[in-house]
Short mmCIF file of C-alpha atoms in Angstrom, two decimals:
data_model
loop_
_atom_site.label_atom_id
_atom_site.label_comp_id
_atom_site.label_asym_id
_atom_site.label_seq_id
_atom_site.Cartn_x
_atom_site.Cartn_y
_atom_site.Cartn_z
CA ASP A 1 0.00 0.00 0.00
CA THR A 2 1.46 3.35 -1.04
CA GLU A 3 -1.17 5.62 0.47
CA VAL A 4 -0.63 9.00 2.02
CA THR A 5 -3.73 10.62 3.47
CA GLN A 6 -4.37 14.32 4.04
CA THR A 7 -7.09 16.20 5.87
CA PRO A 8 -8.98 18.34 5.27
CA LYS A 9 -9.50 18.17 1.50
CA HIS A 10 -10.56 21.80 1.35
CA LEU A 11 -10.00 24.70 3.77
CA VAL A 12 -11.16 28.30 3.68
CA MET A 13 -9.68 30.62 6.29
CA GLY A 14 -9.43 34.29 7.08
CA MET A 15 -6.15 36.07 7.54
CA THR A 16 -6.53 36.07 11.34
CA ASN A 17 -7.45 32.39 11.69
CA LYS A 18 -5.33 29.53 12.99
CA LYS A 19 -5.75 26.17 11.30
CA SER A 20 -3.80 22.94 10.83
CA LEU A 21 -3.28 20.54 7.94
CA LYS A 22 -2.71 16.89 8.74
CA CYS A 23 -0.90 14.12 6.89
CA GLU A 24 -0.53 10.43 7.70
CA GLN A 25 1.31 7.48 6.18
CA HIS A 26 1.61 3.86 7.28
CA MET A 27 4.31 2.67 4.90
CA GLY A 28 7.07 2.84 7.49
CA HIS A 29 8.65 5.75 5.65
CA ARG A 30 11.09 7.84 7.67
CA ALA A 31 11.01 11.01 5.55
CA MET A 32 8.00 13.27 5.14
CA TYR A 33 7.61 16.43 3.11
CA TRP A 34 5.36 19.47 2.73
CA TYR A 35 5.02 21.04 -0.71
CA LYS A 36 3.06 24.05 -1.95
CA GLN A 37 1.69 24.01 -5.49
CA LYS A 38 0.23 26.90 -7.46
CA ALA A 39 -1.86 26.38 -10.59
CA LYS A 40 0.11 25.15 -13.63
CA LYS A 41 3.36 25.03 -11.63
CA PRO A 42 5.29 22.06 -10.25
CA PRO A 43 5.28 21.33 -6.51
CA GLU A 44 7.54 23.64 -4.51
CA LEU A 45 9.29 22.12 -1.50
CA MET A 46 8.62 23.76 1.87
CA PHE A 47 9.87 21.39 4.60
CA VAL A 48 11.51 18.00 4.98
CA TYR A 49 11.42 15.84 8.09
CA SER A 50 13.87 12.97 8.34
CA TYR A 51 13.52 10.52 11.23
CA GLU A 52 11.11 12.99 12.89
CA LYS A 53 13.60 15.85 12.81
CA LEU A 54 13.32 18.92 10.61
CA SER A 55 16.12 18.64 8.06
CA ILE A 56 15.15 21.21 5.45
CA ASN A 57 13.26 24.51 5.72
CA GLU A 58 13.19 26.21 2.34
CA SER A 59 13.11 29.70 3.89
CA VAL A 60 9.38 29.40 4.48
CA PRO A 61 7.69 32.32 6.32
CA SER A 62 7.09 31.71 10.03
CA ARG A 63 3.32 31.85 9.52
CA PHE A 64 3.78 28.22 8.41
CA SER A 65 4.87 25.96 11.28
CA PRO A 66 5.52 22.25 10.68
CA GLU A 67 5.33 19.54 13.30
CA CYS A 68 6.13 15.83 13.23
CA PRO A 69 4.54 14.17 16.30
CA ASN A 70 5.73 10.69 15.27
CA SER A 71 7.07 8.82 12.27
CA SER A 72 3.60 8.42 10.72
CA LEU A 73 2.18 11.90 11.21
CA LEU A 74 3.00 15.32 9.86
CA ASN A 75 1.17 18.56 10.61
CA LEU A 76 1.36 22.03 9.14
CA HIS A 77 0.10 24.78 11.42
CA LEU A 78 -1.15 27.91 9.70
CA HIS A 79 -1.47 31.36 11.28
CA ALA A 80 -2.01 34.86 9.90
CA LEU A 81 -1.81 33.71 6.29
CA GLN A 82 -1.99 36.01 3.30
CA PRO A 83 -4.23 35.63 0.22
CA GLU A 84 -1.15 34.73 -1.83
CA ASP A 85 -0.76 31.62 0.35
CA SER A 86 -3.83 30.15 -1.34
CA ALA A 87 -2.65 26.99 -3.08
CA LEU A 88 -2.74 23.19 -3.07
CA TYR A 89 -0.70 21.88 -0.14
CA LEU A 90 0.79 18.45 -0.70
CA CYS A 91 2.27 16.00 1.74
CA ALA A 92 4.65 13.29 0.58
CA SER A 93 6.68 10.51 2.15
CA SER A 94 9.64 8.37 1.13
CA GLN A 95 11.67 5.51 2.56
CA ASP A 96 14.25 8.03 3.73
CA SER A 97 15.23 11.53 2.71
CA GLY A 98 17.27 12.50 -0.30
CA THR A 99 16.45 10.97 -3.61
CA LYS A 100 14.20 8.05 -2.89
CA THR A 101 10.80 7.74 -4.57
CA GLN A 102 8.30 10.10 -2.96
CA TYR A 103 4.62 9.20 -2.68
CA PHE A 104 2.18 12.09 -2.54
CA GLY A 105 -1.13 12.53 -0.77
CA PRO A 106 -4.23 13.97 -2.46
CA GLY A 107 -3.55 17.47 -1.17
CA THR A 108 -5.45 20.15 0.74
CA ARG A 109 -6.90 22.98 -1.34
CA LEU A 110 -6.43 26.13 0.79
CA LEU A 111 -8.16 29.43 0.15
CA VAL A 112 -7.19 32.45 2.24
CA LEU A 113 -9.69 35.30 2.22
CA GLU B 1 23.01 23.31 -10.35
CA ASP B 2 20.60 20.48 -11.22
CA GLN B 3 18.11 21.34 -13.95
CA VAL B 4 15.11 19.62 -15.53
CA THR B 5 13.36 20.76 -18.71
CA GLN B 6 10.21 19.12 -20.01
CA SER B 7 8.86 19.43 -23.53
CA PRO B 8 6.46 20.13 -25.00
CA GLU B 9 4.69 22.35 -22.46
CA ALA B 10 1.34 21.12 -23.77
CA LEU B 11 0.35 18.36 -26.18
CA ARG B 12 -3.02 17.61 -27.70
CA LEU B 13 -3.56 14.21 -29.36
CA GLN B 14 -6.41 12.26 -30.84
CA GLU B 15 -7.41 9.03 -29.14
CA GLY B 16 -5.15 6.27 -30.39
CA GLU B 17 -2.44 8.67 -31.60
CA SER B 18 0.85 7.58 -29.98
CA SER B 19 3.49 10.13 -28.97
CA SER B 20 6.34 10.85 -26.54
CA LEU B 21 7.01 13.37 -23.81
CA ASN B 22 10.58 14.53 -23.18
CA CYS B 23 12.44 15.25 -19.93
CA SER B 24 15.97 16.62 -20.36
CA TYR B 25 18.12 16.85 -17.28
CA THR B 26 21.48 18.12 -16.06
CA VAL B 27 22.70 16.70 -12.77
CA SER B 28 26.04 16.16 -11.07
CA GLY B 29 25.29 12.47 -10.58
CA LEU B 30 21.93 10.87 -11.21
CA ARG B 31 20.46 8.95 -8.29
CA GLY B 32 16.98 8.60 -9.79
CA LEU B 33 14.59 10.01 -12.37
CA PHE B 34 10.91 10.00 -11.45
CA TRP B 35 7.74 10.29 -13.53
CA TYR B 36 4.43 11.34 -11.99
CA ARG B 37 0.95 11.86 -13.37
CA GLN B 38 -1.17 14.66 -11.89
CA ASP B 39 -4.87 15.27 -12.43
CA PRO B 40 -6.23 18.80 -11.80
CA GLY B 41 -6.58 19.59 -8.09
CA LYS B 42 -5.08 16.25 -7.00
CA GLY B 43 -1.71 15.08 -5.76
CA PRO B 44 0.89 13.64 -8.14
CA GLU B 45 0.54 9.90 -8.70
CA PHE B 46 3.80 7.97 -8.89
CA LEU B 47 4.43 6.21 -12.20
CA PHE B 48 8.09 5.17 -12.57
CA THR B 49 11.58 5.47 -11.11
CA LEU B 50 14.55 5.01 -13.46
CA TYR B 51 18.08 4.73 -12.12
CA SER B 52 20.52 4.20 -14.98
CA ALA B 53 20.88 4.81 -18.70
CA GLY B 54 19.29 2.11 -20.79
CA GLU B 55 16.66 1.28 -18.21
CA GLU B 56 13.04 0.96 -19.36
CA LYS B 57 9.80 0.49 -17.43
CA GLU B 58 6.25 -0.09 -18.63
CA LYS B 59 2.78 0.26 -17.19
CA GLU B 60 -0.28 -0.25 -19.36
CA ARG B 61 0.00 2.27 -22.24
CA LEU B 62 3.03 4.04 -20.76
CA LYS B 63 6.71 3.25 -21.25
CA ALA B 64 9.54 5.27 -19.71
CA THR B 65 13.10 5.18 -21.03
CA LEU B 66 16.31 6.79 -19.83
CA THR B 67 19.55 7.97 -21.43
CA LYS B 68 22.42 9.92 -19.86
CA LYS B 69 20.80 13.22 -20.82
CA GLU B 70 17.07 12.65 -21.09
CA SER B 71 14.08 10.49 -20.42
CA PHE B 72 11.08 9.82 -22.63
CA LEU B 73 7.58 8.88 -21.60
CA HIS B 74 6.06 7.04 -24.54
CA ILE B 75 2.27 6.84 -24.69
CA THR B 76 0.88 4.14 -26.98
CA ALA B 77 -2.68 4.34 -28.30
CA PRO B 78 -3.75 6.82 -25.61
CA LYS B 79 -7.29 7.12 -24.30
CA PRO B 80 -9.08 10.24 -23.01
CA GLU B 81 -8.47 9.08 -19.42
CA ASP B 82 -4.73 9.50 -20.02
CA SER B 83 -5.28 13.26 -20.11
CA ALA B 84 -3.28 14.79 -17.23
CA THR B 85 -0.12 16.74 -16.46
CA TYR B 86 2.97 14.54 -16.48
CA LEU B 87 5.79 15.65 -14.16
CA CYS B 88 9.42 14.60 -14.32
CA ALA B 89 11.79 14.99 -11.36
CA VAL B 90 15.42 14.07 -10.69
CA GLY B 91 17.43 13.31 -7.60
CA SER B 92 21.18 13.74 -7.67
CA THR B 93 24.17 12.66 -5.61
CA GLY B 94 24.33 14.51 -2.32
CA ALA B 95 21.03 16.27 -2.91
CA GLN B 96 18.43 16.42 -0.17
CA LYS B 97 15.53 17.14 -2.48
CA LEU B 98 14.12 16.43 -5.92
CA VAL B 99 14.20 18.93 -8.77
CA PHE B 100 10.96 19.03 -10.77
CA GLY B 101 10.38 20.01 -14.37
CA GLN B 102 7.52 22.33 -15.29
CA GLY B 103 5.38 19.44 -16.54
CA THR B 104 3.67 18.55 -19.82
CA ARG B 105 -0.10 19.01 -20.02
CA LEU B 106 -1.45 16.18 -22.14
CA THR B 107 -4.95 16.23 -23.62
CA ILE B 108 -6.39 13.23 -25.45
CA ASN B 109 -9.45 14.03 -27.55
CA PRO B 110 -12.01 11.25 -28.22
#
């Protein structure tokens, strides 16, 4: 089974709200990723967790806060977002970090008003 | 710096009309080349991983090939349900992340 699940599927939030995106995998993968994707563009890496530790932060604004509670779960906490943060947020996992095959979840469509 | 270029940007075919998508890459040392299919508003779906020049992989109407400079995704007798954006990505020696191409938007008309 190569399934990565994400909740919620859709999210609408105001610029003063606090919300969280959740991601889960049960493939025993030790690397998990957050990507942001705008329309007609490829996924853009935001964060990488390797063995539950943050290994890459692609200079993402602090209004995005990742968390890895355990090896199967990945959260992305959102606070004081801007309308330009509206996008499809993708979670992915791989056997370990680096250049192994990444498996993506279905994404969360986020709209910031 | 690792680079990936996909061509064409968009391709429109008739059902049954075979064609190929191109992914040209420049990396310091290839650790893997990945093909994904992405439907609008959904996450990329993994198709293939290729590791070395000369390698080929097939799945239904799709066949991926790899040389030292590029990869092709051959689509044989496509159907309308093959319409999607196809993404190519590479991983290189010492890299912590994949580099994605811009994708090819494929439309198959019935």
